[in-house]
PDB file of C-alpha atoms in Angstrom:
ATOM      1  CA  UNK A  28      -2.651  -6.552  12.079  1.00  0.00           C
ATOM      2  CA  UNK A  29      -1.674  -5.198   8.642  1.00  0.00           C
ATOM      3  CA  UNK A  30       1.903  -4.286   9.365  1.00  0.00           C
ATOM      4  CA  UNK A  31       4.509  -3.510   6.749  1.00  0.00           C
ATOM      5  CA  UNK A  32       8.070  -3.573   7.880  1.00  0.00           C
ATOM      6  CA  UNK A  33      10.654  -1.554   5.970  1.00  0.00           C
ATOM      7  CA  UNK A  34      14.384  -1.747   6.515  1.00  0.00           C
ATOM      8  CA  UNK A  35      16.713  -0.057   6.929  1.00  0.00           C
ATOM      9  CA  UNK A  36      15.124   3.141   8.254  1.00  0.00           C
ATOM     10  CA  UNK A  37      18.167   5.210   7.139  1.00  0.00           C
ATOM     11  CA  UNK A  38      21.229   4.553   5.111  1.00  0.00           C
ATOM     12  CA  UNK A  39      24.313   6.467   4.172  1.00  0.00           C
ATOM     13  CA  UNK A  40      26.321   5.440   1.282  1.00  0.00           C
ATOM     14  CA  UNK A  41      29.122   6.580  -0.956  1.00  0.00           C
ATOM     15  CA  UNK A  42      28.439   7.681  -4.557  1.00  0.00           C
ATOM     16  CA  UNK A  43      28.601   4.777  -6.967  1.00  0.00           C
ATOM     17  CA  UNK A  44      27.530   2.021  -4.518  1.00  0.00           C
ATOM     18  CA  UNK A  45      24.267   0.201  -4.511  1.00  0.00           C
ATOM     19  CA  UNK A  46      21.702   0.127  -1.687  1.00  0.00           C
ATOM     20  CA  UNK A  47      19.012  -2.459  -1.109  1.00  0.00           C
ATOM     21  CA  UNK A  48      15.849  -1.672   0.772  1.00  0.00           C
ATOM     22  CA  UNK A  49      13.489  -4.378   2.001  1.00  0.00           C
ATOM     23  CA  UNK A  50       9.759  -4.283   2.468  1.00  0.00           C
ATOM     24  CA  UNK A  51       7.822  -7.079   4.071  1.00  0.00           C
ATOM     25  CA  UNK A  52       4.209  -7.538   4.929  1.00  0.00           C
ATOM     26  CA  UNK A  53       4.199  -9.267   8.258  1.00  0.00           C
ATOM     27  CA  UNK A  54       0.741 -10.502   8.661  1.00  0.00           C
ATOM     28  CA  UNK A  55      -0.903 -10.483   5.398  1.00  0.00           C
ATOM     29  CA  UNK A  56      -0.124 -11.461   1.827  1.00  0.00           C
ATOM     30  CA  UNK A  57       0.594  -8.542  -0.392  1.00  0.00           C
ATOM     31  CA  UNK A  58      -0.430  -9.358  -3.976  1.00  0.00           C
ATOM     32  CA  UNK A  59       0.786  -5.804  -5.004  1.00  0.00           C
ATOM     33  CA  UNK A  60       3.415  -3.657  -3.592  1.00  0.00           C
ATOM     34  CA  UNK A  61       4.230  -0.090  -4.525  1.00  0.00           C
ATOM     35  CA  UNK A  62       7.408   1.989  -4.140  1.00  0.00           C
ATOM     36  CA  UNK A  63       7.287   5.742  -3.603  1.00  0.00           C
ATOM     37  CA  UNK A  64       9.736   8.567  -3.305  1.00  0.00           C
ATOM     38  CA  UNK A  65       9.030  11.607  -1.191  1.00  0.00           C
ATOM     39  CA  UNK A  66      10.797  14.987  -1.145  1.00  0.00           C
ATOM     40  CA  UNK A  67      10.579  17.127   1.843  1.00  0.00           C
ATOM     41  CA  UNK A  68       7.137  18.715   2.382  1.00  0.00           C
ATOM     42  CA  UNK A  69       5.875  17.071  -0.756  1.00  0.00           C
ATOM     43  CA  UNK A  70       3.395  14.347  -1.650  1.00  0.00           C
ATOM     44  CA  UNK A  71       4.194  10.800  -2.408  1.00  0.00           C
ATOM     45  CA  UNK A  72       5.612  10.108  -5.905  1.00  0.00           C
ATOM     46  CA  UNK A  73       4.871   6.670  -7.200  1.00  0.00           C
ATOM     47  CA  UNK A  74       7.938   5.011  -8.657  1.00  0.00           C
ATOM     48  CA  UNK A  75       6.721   1.609  -9.481  1.00  0.00           C
ATOM     49  CA  UNK A  76       4.055  -1.021  -8.969  1.00  0.00           C
ATOM     50  CA  UNK A  77       4.942  -4.665  -8.550  1.00  0.00           C
ATOM     51  CA  UNK A  78       2.823  -7.830  -8.486  1.00  0.00           C
ATOM     52  CA  UNK A  79       4.237 -11.041  -6.952  1.00  0.00           C
ATOM     53  CA  UNK A  80       6.118 -13.042  -9.505  1.00  0.00           C
ATOM     54  CA  UNK A  81       5.846 -10.412 -12.171  1.00  0.00           C
ATOM     55  CA  UNK A  82       8.136  -7.659 -13.438  1.00  0.00           C
ATOM     56  CA  UNK A  83       7.433  -4.236 -12.004  1.00  0.00           C
ATOM     57  CA  UNK A  84       5.674  -1.516 -13.831  1.00  0.00           C
ATOM     58  CA  UNK A  85       7.590   1.694 -13.638  1.00  0.00           C
ATOM     59  CA  UNK A  86       6.149   5.171 -13.885  1.00  0.00           C
ATOM     60  CA  UNK A  87       7.250   7.511 -16.617  1.00  0.00           C
ATOM     61  CA  UNK A  88      10.594   9.082 -15.948  1.00  0.00           C
ATOM     62  CA  UNK A  89      11.749   6.376 -13.405  1.00  0.00           C
ATOM     63  CA  UNK A  90      14.808   4.426 -14.646  1.00  0.00           C
ATOM     64  CA  UNK A  91      14.135   0.805 -14.248  1.00  0.00           C
ATOM     65  CA  UNK A  92      17.870  -0.110 -14.612  1.00  0.00           C
ATOM     66  CA  UNK A  93      18.691   2.191 -11.749  1.00  0.00           C
ATOM     67  CA  UNK A  94      15.814   1.297  -9.462  1.00  0.00           C
ATOM     68  CA  UNK A  95      15.654  -2.474  -9.484  1.00  0.00           C
ATOM     69  CA  UNK A  96      12.428  -3.942  -7.935  1.00  0.00           C
ATOM     70  CA  UNK A  97      11.969  -7.494  -7.062  1.00  0.00           C
ATOM     71  CA  UNK A  98       8.773  -8.924  -5.656  1.00  0.00           C
ATOM     72  CA  UNK A  99       9.626 -12.638  -5.382  1.00  0.00           C
ATOM     73  CA  UNK A 100       7.059 -13.528  -2.719  1.00  0.00           C
ATOM     74  CA  UNK A 101       3.709 -12.549  -1.334  1.00  0.00           C
ATOM     75  CA  UNK A 102       5.427 -10.995   1.683  1.00  0.00           C
ATOM     76  CA  UNK A 103       8.538  -9.418   0.343  1.00  0.00           C
ATOM     77  CA  UNK A 104       9.602  -6.747  -2.142  1.00  0.00           C
ATOM     78  CA  UNK A 105      13.053  -5.117  -2.516  1.00  0.00           C
ATOM     79  CA  UNK A 106      14.208  -1.976  -4.078  1.00  0.00           C
ATOM     80  CA  UNK A 107      17.810  -1.642  -5.116  1.00  0.00           C
ATOM     81  CA  UNK A 108      19.291   1.694  -5.926  1.00  0.00           C
ATOM     82  CA  UNK A 109      22.166   0.870  -8.198  1.00  0.00           C
ATOM     83  CA  UNK A 110      25.192   3.133  -8.603  1.00  0.00           C
ATOM     84  CA  UNK A 111      23.607   5.749  -6.372  1.00  0.00           C
ATOM     85  CA  UNK A 112      24.456   9.370  -6.729  1.00  0.00           C
ATOM     86  CA  UNK A 113      23.730  12.350  -4.511  1.00  0.00           C
ATOM     87  CA  UNK A 114      20.552  13.255  -6.484  1.00  0.00           C
ATOM     88  CA  UNK A 115      19.118   9.844  -5.434  1.00  0.00           C
ATOM     89  CA  UNK A 116      19.154  11.118  -1.868  1.00  0.00           C
ATOM     90  CA  UNK A 117      15.530  11.028  -0.774  1.00  0.00           C
ATOM     91  CA  UNK A 118      12.813   9.315   1.505  1.00  0.00           C
ATOM     92  CA  UNK A 119      11.766   6.008  -0.094  1.00  0.00           C
ATOM     93  CA  UNK A 120       8.482   4.437   1.182  1.00  0.00           C
ATOM     94  CA  UNK A 121       7.057   1.097   0.279  1.00  0.00           C
ATOM     95  CA  UNK A 122       3.429   0.160   0.507  1.00  0.00           C
ATOM     96  CA  UNK A 123       1.544  -3.173   0.297  1.00  0.00           C
ATOM     97  CA  UNK A 124      -2.045  -3.889  -0.720  1.00  0.00           C
ATOM     98  CA  UNK A 125      -3.744  -6.655   1.249  1.00  0.00           C
ATOM     99  CA  UNK A 126      -5.085  -9.331  -0.985  1.00  0.00           C
ATOM    100  CA  UNK A 127      -6.220 -11.883   1.663  1.00  0.00           C
ATOM    101  CA  UNK A 128      -9.856 -11.217   1.563  1.00  0.00           C
ATOM    102  CA  UNK A 129      -9.893 -10.583   5.291  1.00  0.00           C
ATOM    103  CA  UNK A 130     -10.921  -7.484   7.305  1.00  0.00           C
ATOM    104  CA  UNK A 131      -8.214  -5.320   5.741  1.00  0.00           C
ATOM    105  CA  UNK A 132      -8.702  -6.665   2.249  1.00  0.00           C
ATOM    106  CA  UNK A 133      -7.807  -4.229  -0.567  1.00  0.00           C
ATOM    107  CA  UNK A 134      -6.490  -1.652   1.881  1.00  0.00           C
ATOM    108  CA  UNK A 135      -3.095  -0.069   1.365  1.00  0.00           C
ATOM    109  CA  UNK A 136      -0.485   0.046   4.185  1.00  0.00           C
ATOM    110  CA  UNK A 137       2.779   1.728   4.234  1.00  0.00           C
ATOM    111  CA  UNK A 138       6.110   0.894   5.573  1.00  0.00           C
ATOM    112  CA  UNK A 139       8.059   3.316   7.784  1.00  0.00           C
ATOM    113  CA  UNK A 140      10.205   4.677   5.094  1.00  0.00           C
ATOM    114  CA  UNK A 141      14.025   4.789   4.341  1.00  0.00           C
ATOM    115  CA  UNK A 142      16.029   7.904   4.403  1.00  0.00           C
ATOM    116  CA  UNK A 143      18.803   7.478   1.874  1.00  0.00           C
ATOM    117  CA  UNK A 144      21.764   9.878   1.827  1.00  0.00           C
ATOM    118  CA  UNK A 145      24.329   9.481  -0.868  1.00  0.00           C
ATOM    119  CA  UNK A 146      27.651  11.240  -0.213  1.00  0.00           C
TER     120      UNK A 146
ATOM    121  CA  UNK B  14      -6.452   9.772 -15.242  1.00  0.00           C
ATOM    122  CA  UNK B  15      -7.572  10.579 -11.781  1.00  0.00           C
ATOM    123  CA  UNK B  16      -6.807  14.055 -10.264  1.00  0.00           C
ATOM    124  CA  UNK B  17      -6.998  14.580  -6.509  1.00  0.00           C
ATOM    125  CA  UNK B  18      -6.961  18.070  -5.073  1.00  0.00           C
ATOM    126  CA  UNK B  19      -6.614  18.721  -1.360  1.00  0.00           C
ATOM    127  CA  UNK B  20      -7.198  21.856   0.616  1.00  0.00           C
ATOM    128  CA  UNK B  21      -6.002  23.556   2.658  1.00  0.00           C
ATOM    129  CA  UNK B  22      -2.247  22.867   2.420  1.00  0.00           C
ATOM    130  CA  UNK B  23      -1.689  24.129   5.977  1.00  0.00           C
ATOM    131  CA  UNK B  24      -4.075  24.356   8.881  1.00  0.00           C
ATOM    132  CA  UNK B  25      -3.639  25.610  12.433  1.00  0.00           C
ATOM    133  CA  UNK B  26      -6.265  25.135  15.129  1.00  0.00           C
ATOM    134  CA  UNK B  27      -6.357  25.582  18.890  1.00  0.00           C
ATOM    135  CA  UNK B  28      -6.455  22.506  20.998  1.00  0.00           C
ATOM    136  CA  UNK B  29      -9.880  21.246  21.401  1.00  0.00           C
ATOM    137  CA  UNK B  30     -11.216  22.798  18.184  1.00  0.00           C
ATOM    138  CA  UNK B  31     -12.245  20.898  15.156  1.00  0.00           C
ATOM    139  CA  UNK B  32     -10.269  20.485  11.938  1.00  0.00           C
ATOM    140  CA  UNK B  33     -11.642  19.805   8.496  1.00  0.00           C
ATOM    141  CA  UNK B  34      -9.610  18.847   5.427  1.00  0.00           C
ATOM    142  CA  UNK B  35     -11.328  18.620   2.050  1.00  0.00           C
ATOM    143  CA  UNK B  36     -10.491  16.669  -1.074  1.00  0.00           C
ATOM    144  CA  UNK B  37     -12.044  16.446  -4.657  1.00  0.00           C
ATOM    145  CA  UNK B  38     -11.416  13.846  -7.292  1.00  0.00           C
ATOM    146  CA  UNK B  39     -12.220  13.771 -10.958  1.00  0.00           C
ATOM    147  CA  UNK B  40     -12.733  10.001 -12.017  1.00  0.00           C
ATOM    148  CA  UNK B  41     -16.191   8.737 -11.047  1.00  0.00           C
ATOM    149  CA  UNK B  42     -14.651   5.145 -11.282  1.00  0.00           C
ATOM    150  CA  UNK B  43     -12.835   5.728  -7.994  1.00  0.00           C
ATOM    151  CA  UNK B  44     -14.625   3.772  -5.367  1.00  0.00           C
ATOM    152  CA  UNK B  45     -12.338   3.767  -2.211  1.00  0.00           C
ATOM    153  CA  UNK B  46     -11.047   6.809  -0.341  1.00  0.00           C
ATOM    154  CA  UNK B  47      -8.520   6.330   2.384  1.00  0.00           C
ATOM    155  CA  UNK B  48      -7.034   9.062   4.639  1.00  0.00           C
ATOM    156  CA  UNK B  49      -3.399   8.853   5.915  1.00  0.00           C
ATOM    157  CA  UNK B  50      -1.578  10.545   8.717  1.00  0.00           C
ATOM    158  CA  UNK B  51       2.176  10.979   8.286  1.00  0.00           C
ATOM    159  CA  UNK B  52       4.428  12.161  11.068  1.00  0.00           C
ATOM    160  CA  UNK B  53       7.898  13.514  10.477  1.00  0.00           C
ATOM    161  CA  UNK B  54      10.373  10.991   9.245  1.00  0.00           C
ATOM    162  CA  UNK B  55       7.731   8.133   9.205  1.00  0.00           C
ATOM    163  CA  UNK B  56       5.571   6.465   6.608  1.00  0.00           C
ATOM    164  CA  UNK B  57       1.935   7.276   6.202  1.00  0.00           C
ATOM    165  CA  UNK B  58      -0.500   5.549   8.577  1.00  0.00           C
ATOM    166  CA  UNK B  59      -4.020   4.631   7.557  1.00  0.00           C
ATOM    167  CA  UNK B  60      -6.343   6.321   9.905  1.00  0.00           C
ATOM    168  CA  UNK B  61      -9.827   5.956   8.280  1.00  0.00           C
ATOM    169  CA  UNK B  62     -11.293   5.136   4.955  1.00  0.00           C
ATOM    170  CA  UNK B  63     -14.582   4.897   3.158  1.00  0.00           C
ATOM    171  CA  UNK B  64     -16.061   3.162   0.155  1.00  0.00           C
ATOM    172  CA  UNK B  65     -18.253   4.646  -2.490  1.00  0.00           C
ATOM    173  CA  UNK B  66     -21.412   2.904  -1.249  1.00  0.00           C
ATOM    174  CA  UNK B  67     -21.166   4.752   2.136  1.00  0.00           C
ATOM    175  CA  UNK B  68     -21.738   8.427   2.794  1.00  0.00           C
ATOM    176  CA  UNK B  69     -20.254   8.894   6.280  1.00  0.00           C
ATOM    177  CA  UNK B  70     -18.007   6.902   8.529  1.00  0.00           C
ATOM    178  CA  UNK B  71     -16.864   7.704  12.052  1.00  0.00           C
ATOM    179  CA  UNK B  72     -14.177   6.302  14.381  1.00  0.00           C
ATOM    180  CA  UNK B  73     -13.978   8.111  17.681  1.00  0.00           C
ATOM    181  CA  UNK B  74     -12.721  11.609  17.041  1.00  0.00           C
ATOM    182  CA  UNK B  75     -12.332  11.256  13.256  1.00  0.00           C
ATOM    183  CA  UNK B  76     -14.962  11.018  10.654  1.00  0.00           C
ATOM    184  CA  UNK B  77     -14.983  10.997   6.794  1.00  0.00           C
ATOM    185  CA  UNK B  78     -17.831  12.100   4.592  1.00  0.00           C
ATOM    186  CA  UNK B  79     -18.321  11.328   0.906  1.00  0.00           C
ATOM    187  CA  UNK B  80     -20.382  13.085  -1.702  1.00  0.00           C
ATOM    188  CA  UNK B  81     -20.233  10.979  -4.858  1.00  0.00           C
ATOM    189  CA  UNK B  82     -22.327  13.302  -6.886  1.00  0.00           C
ATOM    190  CA  UNK B  83     -20.077  16.186  -6.247  1.00  0.00           C
ATOM    191  CA  UNK B  84     -16.973  14.045  -6.092  1.00  0.00           C
ATOM    192  CA  UNK B  85     -15.599  15.439  -2.830  1.00  0.00           C
ATOM    193  CA  UNK B  86     -14.836  13.855   0.451  1.00  0.00           C
ATOM    194  CA  UNK B  87     -13.676  15.389   3.775  1.00  0.00           C
ATOM    195  CA  UNK B  88     -11.828  14.415   6.913  1.00  0.00           C
ATOM    196  CA  UNK B  89     -13.151  15.751  10.274  1.00  0.00           C
ATOM    197  CA  UNK B  90     -11.160  15.724  13.437  1.00  0.00           C
ATOM    198  CA  UNK B  91     -13.035  16.818  16.628  1.00  0.00           C
ATOM    199  CA  UNK B  92     -11.545  17.815  19.914  1.00  0.00           C
ATOM    200  CA  UNK B  93      -8.135  18.117  18.394  1.00  0.00           C
ATOM    201  CA  UNK B  94      -5.065  17.260  20.486  1.00  0.00           C
ATOM    202  CA  UNK B  95      -1.456  18.216  20.099  1.00  0.00           C
ATOM    203  CA  UNK B  96      -0.596  14.682  18.982  1.00  0.00           C
ATOM    204  CA  UNK B  97      -2.893  15.203  15.986  1.00  0.00           C
ATOM    205  CA  UNK B  98      -0.301  17.524  14.509  1.00  0.00           C
ATOM    206  CA  UNK B  99       0.991  15.888  11.318  1.00  0.00           C
ATOM    207  CA  UNK B 100       0.622  15.888   7.595  1.00  0.00           C
ATOM    208  CA  UNK B 101      -2.624  14.298   6.358  1.00  0.00           C
ATOM    209  CA  UNK B 102      -3.093  12.857   2.891  1.00  0.00           C
ATOM    210  CA  UNK B 103      -6.333  11.885   1.108  1.00  0.00           C
ATOM    211  CA  UNK B 104      -6.444   9.423  -1.671  1.00  0.00           C
ATOM    212  CA  UNK B 105      -8.837   8.181  -4.363  1.00  0.00           C
ATOM    213  CA  UNK B 106      -8.640   4.668  -5.534  1.00  0.00           C
ATOM    214  CA  UNK B 107      -9.856   2.164  -8.081  1.00  0.00           C
ATOM    215  CA  UNK B 108      -8.432  -1.330  -7.969  1.00  0.00           C
ATOM    216  CA  UNK B 109      -4.602  -1.079  -7.712  1.00  0.00           C
ATOM    217  CA  UNK B 110      -4.574   2.608  -8.644  1.00  0.00           C
ATOM    218  CA  UNK B 111      -4.187   4.944  -5.739  1.00  0.00           C
ATOM    219  CA  UNK B 112      -4.053   8.790  -6.405  1.00  0.00           C
ATOM    220  CA  UNK B 113      -2.949  10.955  -3.511  1.00  0.00           C
ATOM    221  CA  UNK B 114      -3.694  14.490  -2.611  1.00  0.00           C
ATOM    222  CA  UNK B 115      -0.821  17.001  -2.022  1.00  0.00           C
ATOM    223  CA  UNK B 116      -1.148  16.871   1.791  1.00  0.00           C
ATOM    224  CA  UNK B 117      -2.315  19.081   4.592  1.00  0.00           C
ATOM    225  CA  UNK B 118       0.083  20.093   7.436  1.00  0.00           C
ATOM    226  CA  UNK B 119      -2.096  20.227  10.553  1.00  0.00           C
ATOM    227  CA  UNK B 120      -0.804  22.075  13.587  1.00  0.00           C
ATOM    228  CA  UNK B 121      -2.714  21.859  16.848  1.00  0.00           C
ATOM    229  CA  UNK B 122      -1.754  24.762  19.159  1.00  0.00           C
ATOM    230  CA  UNK B 123      -1.739  23.721  22.954  1.00  0.00           C
TER     231      UNK B 123
END
């Protein structure tokens, strides 16, 4: 159990286009989801925290108009990179916190990541 | 805010030997300490965790110890195997706040 599915696993796009990344909790309800960005050989950099049905809370320095986050249900969150530019190229990872009260309650599970390359 | 330090940044061990990774945290409010394993090009995978009311937890070849007084916790991997090679991250958490260490790149030499 406690599987987080993230799609796509990689995407290549042209500069100026928008890209949407999906994150789904498959077997638990994720009351909170997080989006991270990771540069090569570095730790996870939190971009934003989203609670189901609420607006996302963005970390300092993260442009909310550029990185649109939607958490419309307890099992789905999306990150849309709008008007992507080469400097947005990175590895994006979502995570979901189990709020079901079961054996994996309050634990944080990660998706498999999305490698975005903007040409 | 919370500050998590992780050491060493790189670690090489011979197959069959043990590996130890250490983390310290600063906020005594942190009460949950997970460890993640991240393989190249993949997302982090939860491998073991410990809550602040427990001092030690073991799962087969991996174990985690926690010293609340000193605010440090450690990951121990025994009988290491080549497939243990990966980057390991510790984290300290309170509620929805998760603070990650900078990672340890573990290489197990066959």
